[in-house]
Amino acid sequence: MYDYIFSHLPYKSSFLFVDDISFLDGNKVIGHYTLKESAFFYEDHFVGNPVTPGVIVTEIMAQIGVVVLGIYYILNSPEYKGLEGENLFPLLTSTEVSFYKMVFPGQKLTVISQRQRRTCSMW
């Protein structure tokens, strides 16, 4: 359904953390990713008791919540018409992330992200 978004994602193979997008518009995205038990980062994190590294969970949130929404927004903006064949790399910024539960191999994560508008003042 959202193949045109998937074709613009700048990730491939073992570093693509988007399986499905169930909702997408200019203000919100809902996406899903199921962690593969054979993923490279479980080999040594932790031996005998694999846990998903926080950086991977953060990357899943970024790919679904920021990159997918950013590409959708760019592709639907009038000033970017005609870039359908281009690789698009929305610039990202990091904010504080807190983890409340461990994420294990085989779990399906759902990311819900909403666009927030912020205003800046300059003097």
XYZ file of C-alpha atoms in Angstrom:
123
model
C 0.000 0.000 0.000
C 2.869 2.392 0.801
C 5.406 0.961 -1.650
C 6.387 4.456 -2.834
C 7.543 5.236 0.729
C 9.419 1.938 1.076
C 11.218 2.588 -2.212
C 12.640 5.832 -0.757
C 13.855 4.437 2.559
C 17.655 4.732 2.688
C 18.055 1.366 4.471
C 18.432 -2.133 3.149
C 18.698 -5.690 4.446
C 19.786 -6.073 8.066
C 19.295 -2.392 8.930
C 15.756 -1.903 7.614
C 13.438 -1.794 10.630
C 10.072 -1.186 8.978
C 7.854 -4.181 8.108
C 4.533 -2.463 7.592
C 2.830 0.907 7.671
C -0.803 0.663 8.737
C -1.570 4.407 8.684
C 0.141 7.397 7.139
C -0.816 10.978 6.447
C 0.974 14.311 6.755
C 0.570 14.397 10.521
C 0.740 10.811 11.751
C 2.311 7.437 11.014
C 1.657 4.023 12.543
C 4.215 1.413 11.620
C 5.303 -2.028 12.751
C 8.459 -4.084 12.975
C 8.930 -7.623 14.291
C 12.410 -8.266 15.656
C 14.036 -11.222 13.949
C 15.517 -13.763 16.340
C 18.459 -14.193 13.940
C 19.344 -10.455 13.937
C 23.066 -9.733 14.139
C 22.817 -7.700 17.356
C 21.472 -10.621 19.415
C 24.587 -12.726 18.894
C 26.467 -11.084 21.763
C 23.802 -8.977 23.507
C 23.536 -10.852 25.845
C 24.863 -14.417 25.480
C 22.158 -16.855 26.582
C 19.651 -14.065 27.280
C 19.294 -11.874 24.171
C 17.871 -8.389 24.664
C 17.374 -5.741 21.994
C 19.921 -2.917 22.419
C 18.343 0.459 23.152
C 20.036 1.973 20.116
C 18.161 -0.526 17.898
C 14.822 0.317 19.547
C 15.614 3.999 19.023
C 16.477 3.297 15.376
C 13.148 1.497 14.872
C 11.325 4.521 16.287
C 13.367 6.866 14.088
C 12.865 4.889 10.882
C 9.115 4.603 11.344
C 8.335 7.759 13.260
C 10.619 10.254 11.599
C 12.004 8.977 8.302
C 8.743 7.508 6.969
C 6.772 10.605 7.971
C 9.521 12.888 6.650
C 9.651 11.154 3.266
C 5.853 11.253 3.010
C 5.883 14.958 3.817
C 8.684 15.721 1.344
C 7.102 13.730 -1.489
C 3.785 15.501 -0.974
C 5.194 19.019 -0.734
C 4.754 21.090 -3.921
C 8.368 22.294 -3.910
C 9.646 18.693 -4.059
C 7.497 17.421 -6.930
C 9.555 15.583 -9.503
C 11.931 13.970 -6.995
C 10.164 10.589 -7.082
C 13.306 8.780 -8.260
C 15.666 10.508 -5.843
C 17.041 9.188 -2.572
C 15.677 11.374 0.201
C 17.357 11.677 3.575
C 15.338 13.746 6.041
C 17.612 15.266 8.644
C 16.916 14.005 12.114
C 17.462 15.306 15.563
C 17.630 13.249 18.712
C 15.614 13.929 21.799
C 15.565 12.270 25.162
C 14.423 8.627 25.082
C 13.432 6.590 28.128
C 12.999 2.820 28.152
C 10.545 1.209 30.549
C 10.596 -2.404 29.351
C 13.039 -4.774 27.747
C 12.414 -5.767 24.135
C 13.137 -9.367 23.197
C 13.713 -11.261 19.946
C 10.493 -12.073 18.113
C 8.485 -9.207 19.604
C 6.453 -6.975 17.319
C 6.860 -3.262 17.972
C 4.281 -0.695 16.952
C 5.422 2.903 16.579
C 2.866 5.710 16.599
C 4.308 9.085 15.728
C 2.566 12.433 15.358
C 4.004 15.530 13.810
C 4.381 18.448 16.154
C 4.709 21.989 14.990
C 7.004 24.234 16.904
C 7.513 27.914 16.486
C 10.704 29.851 16.996
C 11.203 33.484 17.728
C 14.233 35.443 16.719
C 15.141 38.849 18.102
